[in-house]
CSV table of C-alpha atoms and ligand atoms in Angstrom, one decimal:
chain,number,residue,atom,x,y,z
A,1457,MET,CA,69.6,85.6,99.2
A,1458,ASN,CA,67.1,87.9,100.7
A,1459,ARG,CA,68.8,90.1,103.3
A,1460,ILE,CA,66.2,89.3,105.9
A,1461,ASP,CA,67.1,85.6,105.5
A,1462,PHE,CA,70.7,86.0,106.5
A,1463,THR,CA,71.3,84.1,109.7
A,1464,SER,CA,74.9,84.8,110.4
A,1465,LYS,CA,77.7,87.2,109.6
A,1466,THR,CA,79.3,84.6,107.4
A,1467,ASP,CA,76.2,84.3,105.1
A,1468,CYS,CA,77.1,85.9,101.9
A,1469,PHE,CA,76.0,88.5,99.3
A,1470,THR,CA,76.9,87.4,95.8
A,1471,LEU,CA,78.8,89.9,93.6
A,1472,ALA,CA,78.0,90.4,89.9
A,1473,ASN,CA,80.8,88.1,89.0
A,1474,GLY,CA,79.6,85.3,91.3
A,1475,VAL,CA,82.1,85.9,94.1
A,1476,LYS,CA,80.6,85.5,97.5
A,1477,ILE,CA,81.2,88.1,100.2
A,1478,PRO,CA,80.4,87.7,103.9
A,1479,CYS,CA,77.5,90.0,104.7
A,1480,ILE,CA,79.2,91.9,107.6
A,1481,GLY,CA,82.8,93.0,107.4
A,1482,TYR,CA,85.1,94.3,110.1
A,1483,GLY,CA,86.3,97.8,109.4
A,1484,THR,CA,89.8,99.1,110.2
A,1485,TRP,CA,89.7,102.8,109.3
A,1486,GLN,CA,91.5,104.8,112.0
A,1487,THR,CA,92.6,101.7,113.8
A,1488,PRO,CA,96.2,102.4,114.7
A,1489,ASP,CA,98.8,100.5,112.9
A,1490,GLY,CA,100.9,97.9,114.8
A,1491,GLU,CA,99.7,95.8,117.7
A,1492,THR,CA,96.3,97.4,117.9
A,1493,THR,CA,95.2,96.6,114.3
A,1494,GLN,CA,96.9,93.2,114.5
A,1495,ASN,CA,95.1,92.2,117.7
A,1496,CYS,CA,91.8,93.7,116.5
A,1497,VAL,CA,91.9,91.7,113.3
A,1498,GLU,CA,92.9,88.6,115.1
A,1499,THR,CA,90.1,89.1,117.6
A,1500,ALA,CA,87.5,89.8,114.9
A,1501,LEU,CA,88.5,86.6,113.1
A,1502,ARG,CA,88.4,84.6,116.4
A,1503,LEU,CA,84.9,86.0,117.0
A,1504,GLY,CA,83.8,84.7,113.6
A,1505,TYR,CA,84.2,87.5,111.2
A,1506,ARG,CA,85.5,86.3,107.9
A,1507,HIS,CA,85.6,89.7,106.1
A,1508,ILE,CA,88.1,92.4,106.8
A,1509,ASP,CA,88.1,95.9,105.2
A,1510,THR,CA,91.3,98.0,105.0
A,1511,ALA,CA,92.9,100.5,102.7
A,1512,PHE,CA,96.3,101.6,101.6
A,1513,ALA,CA,95.6,105.0,103.1
A,1514,TYR,CA,94.7,103.6,106.5
A,1515,GLY,CA,98.4,102.8,106.9
A,1516,ASN,CA,97.6,99.5,108.5
A,1517,GLU,CA,97.7,97.0,105.7
A,1518,LYS,CA,100.8,95.3,107.1
A,1519,SER,CA,99.2,94.8,110.5
A,1520,VAL,CA,96.0,93.6,108.9
A,1521,GLY,CA,98.0,90.9,107.1
A,1522,ALA,CA,99.8,90.0,110.4
A,1523,GLY,CA,96.5,89.7,112.2
A,1524,ILE,CA,95.2,87.4,109.5
A,1525,ARG,CA,98.3,85.2,109.7
A,1526,LYS,CA,98.2,85.2,113.5
A,1527,SER,CA,94.6,84.0,113.5
A,1528,GLY,CA,95.6,80.7,111.9
A,1529,ILE,CA,92.5,80.7,109.7
A,1530,PRO,CA,93.1,79.5,106.2
A,1531,ARG,CA,93.5,82.3,103.7
A,1532,ASN,CA,90.7,81.1,101.4
A,1533,GLU,CA,88.2,81.4,104.3
A,1534,ILE,CA,88.8,85.1,104.7
A,1535,PHE,CA,87.6,87.9,102.5
A,1536,VAL,CA,90.0,90.8,102.3
A,1537,THR,CA,89.2,94.2,100.9
A,1538,THR,CA,91.7,97.0,100.4
A,1539,LYS,CA,91.6,100.3,98.4
A,1540,HIS,CA,93.7,102.2,95.9
A,1541,TRP,CA,94.8,105.6,97.1
A,1542,VAL,CA,94.3,108.9,95.2
A,1543,THR,CA,98.0,109.6,94.7
A,1544,GLU,CA,98.3,106.5,92.6
A,1545,ARG,CA,95.9,107.3,89.8
A,1546,GLY,CA,96.7,106.3,86.2
A,1547,TYR,CA,97.5,102.9,84.7
A,1548,GLU,CA,101.1,102.3,85.6
A,1549,LYS,CA,100.9,103.7,89.1
A,1550,THR,CA,97.8,101.7,89.8
A,1551,ILE,CA,99.5,98.4,88.7
A,1552,ARG,CA,102.3,99.3,91.2
A,1553,ALA,CA,99.7,100.2,93.9
A,1554,VAL,CA,98.1,96.8,93.7
A,1555,GLU,CA,101.5,95.2,94.0
A,1556,ALA,CA,102.3,97.3,97.0
A,1557,SER,CA,99.1,96.4,98.8
A,1558,LEU,CA,99.7,92.7,98.1
A,1559,GLU,CA,103.1,93.0,99.5
A,1560,ASN,CA,101.9,95.0,102.6
A,1561,LEU,CA,99.2,92.5,103.3
A,1562,GLY,CA,101.5,89.5,102.6
A,1563,LEU,CA,98.9,88.0,100.3
A,1564,ASP,CA,98.9,86.5,96.8
A,1565,TYR,CA,95.6,87.9,95.9
A,1566,ILE,CA,93.1,90.5,97.2
A,1567,ASP,CA,89.4,89.5,97.3
A,1568,LEU,CA,88.1,93.0,96.6
A,1569,TYR,CA,90.0,96.1,95.5
A,1570,LEU,CA,88.3,99.4,95.4
A,1571,VAL,CA,89.0,102.9,94.0
A,1572,HIS,CA,89.1,104.8,97.2
A,1573,TRP,CA,87.8,108.2,95.8
A,1574,PRO,CA,86.8,109.2,92.3
A,1575,CYS,CA,88.9,111.8,90.5
A,1576,VAL,CA,86.4,114.7,90.1
A,1577,GLU,CA,86.0,117.7,87.9
A,1578,LYS,CA,87.4,120.1,90.6
A,1579,ILE,CA,90.7,118.2,90.5
A,1580,SER,CA,91.0,117.8,86.7
A,1581,PRO,CA,88.8,118.5,83.7
A,1582,ASP,CA,90.1,115.1,82.5
A,1583,TRP,CA,88.6,113.3,85.5
A,1584,LYS,CA,86.6,110.8,83.4
A,1585,GLU,CA,89.7,109.7,81.5
A,1586,ILE,CA,91.8,109.6,84.7
A,1587,ASN,CA,89.3,107.3,86.4
A,1588,GLY,CA,89.1,105.2,83.2
A,1589,ASP,CA,92.9,104.8,83.1
A,1590,THR,CA,93.0,103.7,86.7
A,1591,TRP,CA,90.2,101.3,86.0
A,1592,ARG,CA,92.1,99.7,83.1
A,1593,ALA,CA,94.8,98.7,85.6
A,1594,PHE,CA,92.1,97.2,87.9
A,1595,GLU,CA,90.8,95.2,85.0
A,1596,LYS,CA,94.3,94.0,84.1
A,1597,MET,CA,95.1,92.8,87.6
A,1598,TYR,CA,91.6,91.2,87.9
A,1599,LYS,CA,92.3,89.2,84.7
A,1600,LYS,CA,95.6,88.2,86.1
A,1601,GLY,CA,93.9,86.7,89.1
A,1602,LYS,CA,95.4,89.2,91.6
A,1603,LEU,CA,92.0,90.7,92.4
A,1604,ARG,CA,88.9,88.5,92.8
A,1605,ALA,CA,86.5,91.4,92.5
A,1606,ILE,CA,86.9,95.1,91.7
A,1607,GLY,CA,84.8,98.2,92.6
A,1608,VAL,CA,84.7,101.8,93.7
A,1609,SER,CA,84.2,103.8,96.8
A,1610,ASN,CA,82.6,107.2,97.4
A,1611,TYR,CA,81.2,107.3,93.8
A,1612,GLN,CA,78.1,109.2,92.9
A,1613,ALA,CA,75.8,108.5,89.9
A,1614,LYS,CA,77.8,110.7,87.5
A,1615,HIS,CA,81.1,109.0,88.4
A,1616,ILE,CA,79.5,105.6,88.0
A,1617,ASP,CA,78.1,106.6,84.7
A,1618,ALA,CA,81.4,107.9,83.3
A,1619,LEU,CA,83.2,104.8,84.4
A,1620,TRP,CA,80.5,102.4,83.2
A,1621,GLU,CA,81.0,103.8,79.6
A,1622,ARG,CA,84.7,103.1,79.8
A,1623,ALA,CA,84.7,99.8,81.7
A,1624,GLU,CA,85.0,96.4,80.1
A,1625,ILE,CA,84.5,94.8,83.5
A,1626,LYS,CA,81.9,96.8,85.4
A,1627,PRO,CA,82.5,97.8,89.0
A,1628,MET,CA,80.9,95.3,91.3
A,1629,VAL,CA,80.8,97.4,94.5
A,1630,ASN,CA,80.3,101.0,95.7
A,1631,GLN,CA,81.4,101.6,99.3
A,1632,ILE,CA,79.9,104.8,100.7
A,1633,GLU,CA,79.1,106.4,104.0
A,1634,PHE,CA,75.8,105.0,105.1
A,1635,HIS,CA,74.1,105.2,108.5
A,1636,PRO,CA,70.9,106.5,110.1
A,1637,GLY,CA,71.1,110.3,109.7
A,1638,TYR,CA,73.0,110.0,106.3
A,1639,THR,CA,71.9,107.2,104.1
A,1640,GLN,CA,72.4,108.6,100.6
A,1641,MET,CA,69.4,106.4,99.6
A,1642,GLU,CA,69.3,107.7,96.0
A,1643,ASN,CA,72.9,106.8,95.6
A,1644,VAL,CA,72.3,103.4,97.1
A,1645,ARG,CA,69.4,102.7,94.8
A,1646,TYR,CA,71.3,103.9,91.7
A,1647,ALA,CA,74.2,101.5,92.4
A,1648,GLN,CA,71.9,98.6,93.3
A,1649,LYS,CA,70.0,99.1,90.1
A,1650,LYS,CA,73.2,98.7,88.2
A,1651,GLY,CA,73.8,95.4,90.0
A,1652,MET,CA,76.5,96.7,92.3
A,1653,LEU,CA,76.7,95.7,95.9
A,1654,VAL,CA,76.6,98.8,98.2
A,1655,GLN,CA,78.8,98.7,101.3
A,1656,ALA,CA,78.4,101.0,104.3
A,1657,TRP,CA,81.5,102.7,105.7
A,1658,SER,CA,80.9,104.2,109.2
A,1659,PRO,CA,77.6,102.3,109.6
A,1660,LEU,CA,77.5,103.6,113.2
A,1661,GLY,CA,78.1,107.2,112.1
A,1662,SER,CA,81.6,106.9,113.7
A,1663,GLY,CA,79.8,106.3,117.0
A,1664,ALA,CA,78.5,109.9,117.0
A,1665,LEU,CA,74.9,109.0,116.5
A,1666,LEU,CA,74.6,106.1,119.0
A,1667,GLY,CA,73.1,108.3,121.7
A,1668,ASP,CA,70.4,109.7,119.5
A,1669,GLU,CA,67.0,109.6,121.2
A,1670,THR,CA,65.1,108.2,118.2
A,1671,LEU,CA,67.7,105.5,117.6
A,1672,CYS,CA,67.8,104.6,121.3
A,1673,ARG,CA,64.0,104.4,121.5
A,1674,ILE,CA,63.9,102.0,118.5
A,1675,ALA,CA,66.8,100.0,119.9
A,1676,GLY,CA,65.0,99.7,123.3
A,1677,LYS,CA,61.9,98.3,121.6
A,1678,TYR,CA,63.9,95.3,120.2
A,1679,GLY,CA,66.1,94.9,123.3
A,1680,LYS,CA,69.1,95.7,121.1
A,1681,SER,CA,71.9,98.3,121.2
A,1682,ALA,CA,71.8,101.4,118.9
A,1683,ALA,CA,74.8,100.0,117.1
A,1684,GLN,CA,73.0,96.7,116.4
A,1685,ILE,CA,70.1,98.7,114.9
A,1686,CYS,CA,72.5,100.5,112.6
A,1687,VAL,CA,74.0,97.3,111.4
A,1688,ARG,CA,70.7,95.6,110.9
A,1689,MET,CA,69.2,98.6,109.1
A,1690,ALA,CA,72.0,98.4,106.5
A,1691,LEU,CA,71.4,94.7,105.9
A,1692,GLN,CA,67.7,95.3,105.5
A,1693,CYS,CA,68.5,97.9,102.8
A,1694,GLY,CA,70.6,95.3,101.0
A,1695,VAL,CA,73.7,97.2,102.1
A,1696,LEU,CA,76.8,95.4,103.5
A,1697,PRO,CA,77.9,97.1,106.8
A,1698,LEU,CA,81.5,97.4,107.9
A,1699,PRO,CA,81.3,98.3,111.6
A,1700,LYS,CA,84.5,98.8,113.5
A,1701,SER,CA,85.4,98.8,117.1
A,1702,THR,CA,88.6,98.2,119.0
A,1703,LYS,CA,86.8,96.6,121.9
A,1704,GLU,CA,86.2,92.9,122.0
A,1705,ASP,CA,82.7,93.0,123.4
A,1706,ARG,CA,81.6,95.5,120.8
A,1707,ILE,CA,83.3,93.7,117.9
A,1708,LEU,CA,81.2,90.7,118.9
A,1709,SER,CA,77.9,92.4,119.7
A,1710,ASN,CA,77.9,94.7,116.7
A,1711,ALA,CA,77.4,91.6,114.5
A,1712,GLU,CA,74.7,89.9,116.6
A,1713,VAL,CA,71.9,91.1,114.5
A,1714,PHE,CA,70.3,88.0,113.2
A,1715,ASP,CA,67.6,87.3,115.8
A,1716,PHE,CA,65.3,90.2,115.0
A,1717,ILE,CA,63.8,92.1,112.1
A,1718,ILE,CA,63.2,95.9,112.2
A,1719,SER,CA,59.6,96.6,111.2
A,1720,GLY,CA,58.7,98.6,108.1
A,1721,GLU,CA,57.5,101.5,110.2
A,1722,ASP,CA,60.8,101.6,112.2
A,1723,MET,CA,62.8,101.3,109.0
A,1724,GLU,CA,60.9,104.4,107.6
A,1725,THR,CA,61.8,106.3,110.8
A,1726,LEU,CA,65.5,105.3,110.6
A,1727,LEU,CA,65.7,106.1,106.9
A,1728,ASN,CA,64.2,109.6,107.4
A,1729,MET,CA,66.1,110.8,110.4
A,1730,PRO,CA,67.6,114.3,110.1
A,1731,LEU,CA,71.2,114.8,109.2
A,1732,LEU,CA,73.3,113.2,111.9
A,1733,GLY,CA,76.8,111.7,112.3
A,1734,PHE,CA,77.8,112.8,108.8
A,1735,SER,CA,81.6,112.6,108.4
A,1736,GLY,CA,81.7,115.7,106.2
A,1737,PHE,CA,83.5,113.8,103.4
A,1738,LEU,CA,82.1,114.5,99.9
A,1739,PRO,CA,83.5,113.2,96.6
A,1740,GLU,CA,83.8,116.7,95.3
A,1741,ASP,CA,86.2,117.4,98.2
A,1742,ALA,CA,88.3,114.3,97.5
A,1743,PRO,CA,91.9,114.9,98.3
A,1744,ALA,CA,93.5,116.9,95.4
A,1745,ASP,CA,97.0,115.5,95.5
A,1746,ALA,CA,95.7,113.1,93.0
A,1747,LEU,CA,96.7,114.1,89.5
A,1748,CYS,CA,97.3,111.5,86.8
A,1749,GLU,CA,100.9,110.5,86.2
B,2934,A2P,P1,85.5,101.9,120.0
B,2934,A2P,O1,86.6,101.4,119.1
B,2934,A2P,O2,85.9,102.5,121.2
B,2934,A2P,O3,84.5,100.8,120.2
B,2934,A2P,P2,81.9,103.4,112.6
B,2934,A2P,O4,82.0,101.9,112.4
B,2934,A2P,O5,80.6,103.9,112.2
B,2934,A2P,O6,83.0,104.2,112.0
B,2934,A2P,O7,82.0,103.6,114.2
B,2934,A2P,C1,83.2,103.4,114.8
B,2934,A2P,C2,83.2,104.1,116.2
B,2934,A2P,O8,82.1,103.7,116.9
B,2934,A2P,C3,84.4,103.9,117.0
B,2934,A2P,O9,84.8,105.1,117.6
B,2934,A2P,C4,84.0,102.9,118.0
B,2934,A2P,O10,84.7,103.1,119.2
B,2934,A2P,C5,82.5,103.2,118.2
B,2934,A2P,N1,81.7,102.0,118.5
B,2934,A2P,C6,81.8,100.8,117.8
B,2934,A2P,N2,80.9,99.9,118.3
B,2934,A2P,C7,80.2,100.6,119.3
B,2934,A2P,C8,79.2,100.2,120.2
B,2934,A2P,N3,78.6,99.0,120.1
B,2934,A2P,N4,78.8,101.1,121.1
B,2934,A2P,C9,79.4,102.4,121.1
B,2934,A2P,N5,80.3,102.8,120.3
B,2934,A2P,C10,80.8,101.9,119.4
């Protein structure tokens, strides 16, 4: 489906293995564990989101699971992503990490499981093998039916290439930081050319760029909020946005992006904004407590 043809947040991208994934997800990074996450997830589902993104390292998988159950929405109508943390690299540890996330979430299967950060040269000269070993466990759990789709996060072209050589089942997703002021467009295109779906974490630049003059001027032109422009921009690049908010009105409005199209000229402006809202996280600075078992 052409991204401009999407008409609702439950319209889907199709992953390389045919699995459908709702085109906007609700992000939970930095959402405090406990009642806050539980209520936010329940609220997002009540407001029509059907795609929730978490990670073991966010420390809120249990509350995400509780929110899903509290919503009363059937499991098979919700797409759940979580991520493998850097301390769990290597085959055996990765198998156990999948089991731990399943247990935390209280689910029988995970819709999408991602490598949170690549192992990189600075961490180990054997980074390619380490990433390959981790991936073998992803493949094993995928074949067992515990993971409906598998992918990576924060990978650059060289990490993708090294994994591609070793993978029997190719990664289907690369989730990266993406927003006006930091789009990593080369990285986006590289993954897309390989048939991977690119997802945007912090599509609003963690909120830091929402007061930017250029962004606000463009938003004003369409009668939209700056956040809505960011979310829509991602979709028009074929990138799946994962906006997050703890406030009900924003959870709702951030996904109300299907009644306008950003013009080619405005897309150019948005894609060429100076560096803004960048988190400072680079793969080469991936946490180093991450050696293979
Ligand atoms: P809050 O939870 O108070 O709404 P990102 O998804 O890029 O990481 O951005 C998340 C941040 O942006 C959070 O701090 C969130 O704060 C804020 N945010 C989310 N939606 C909006 C919005 N529509 N307007 C302003 N700030 C927003």
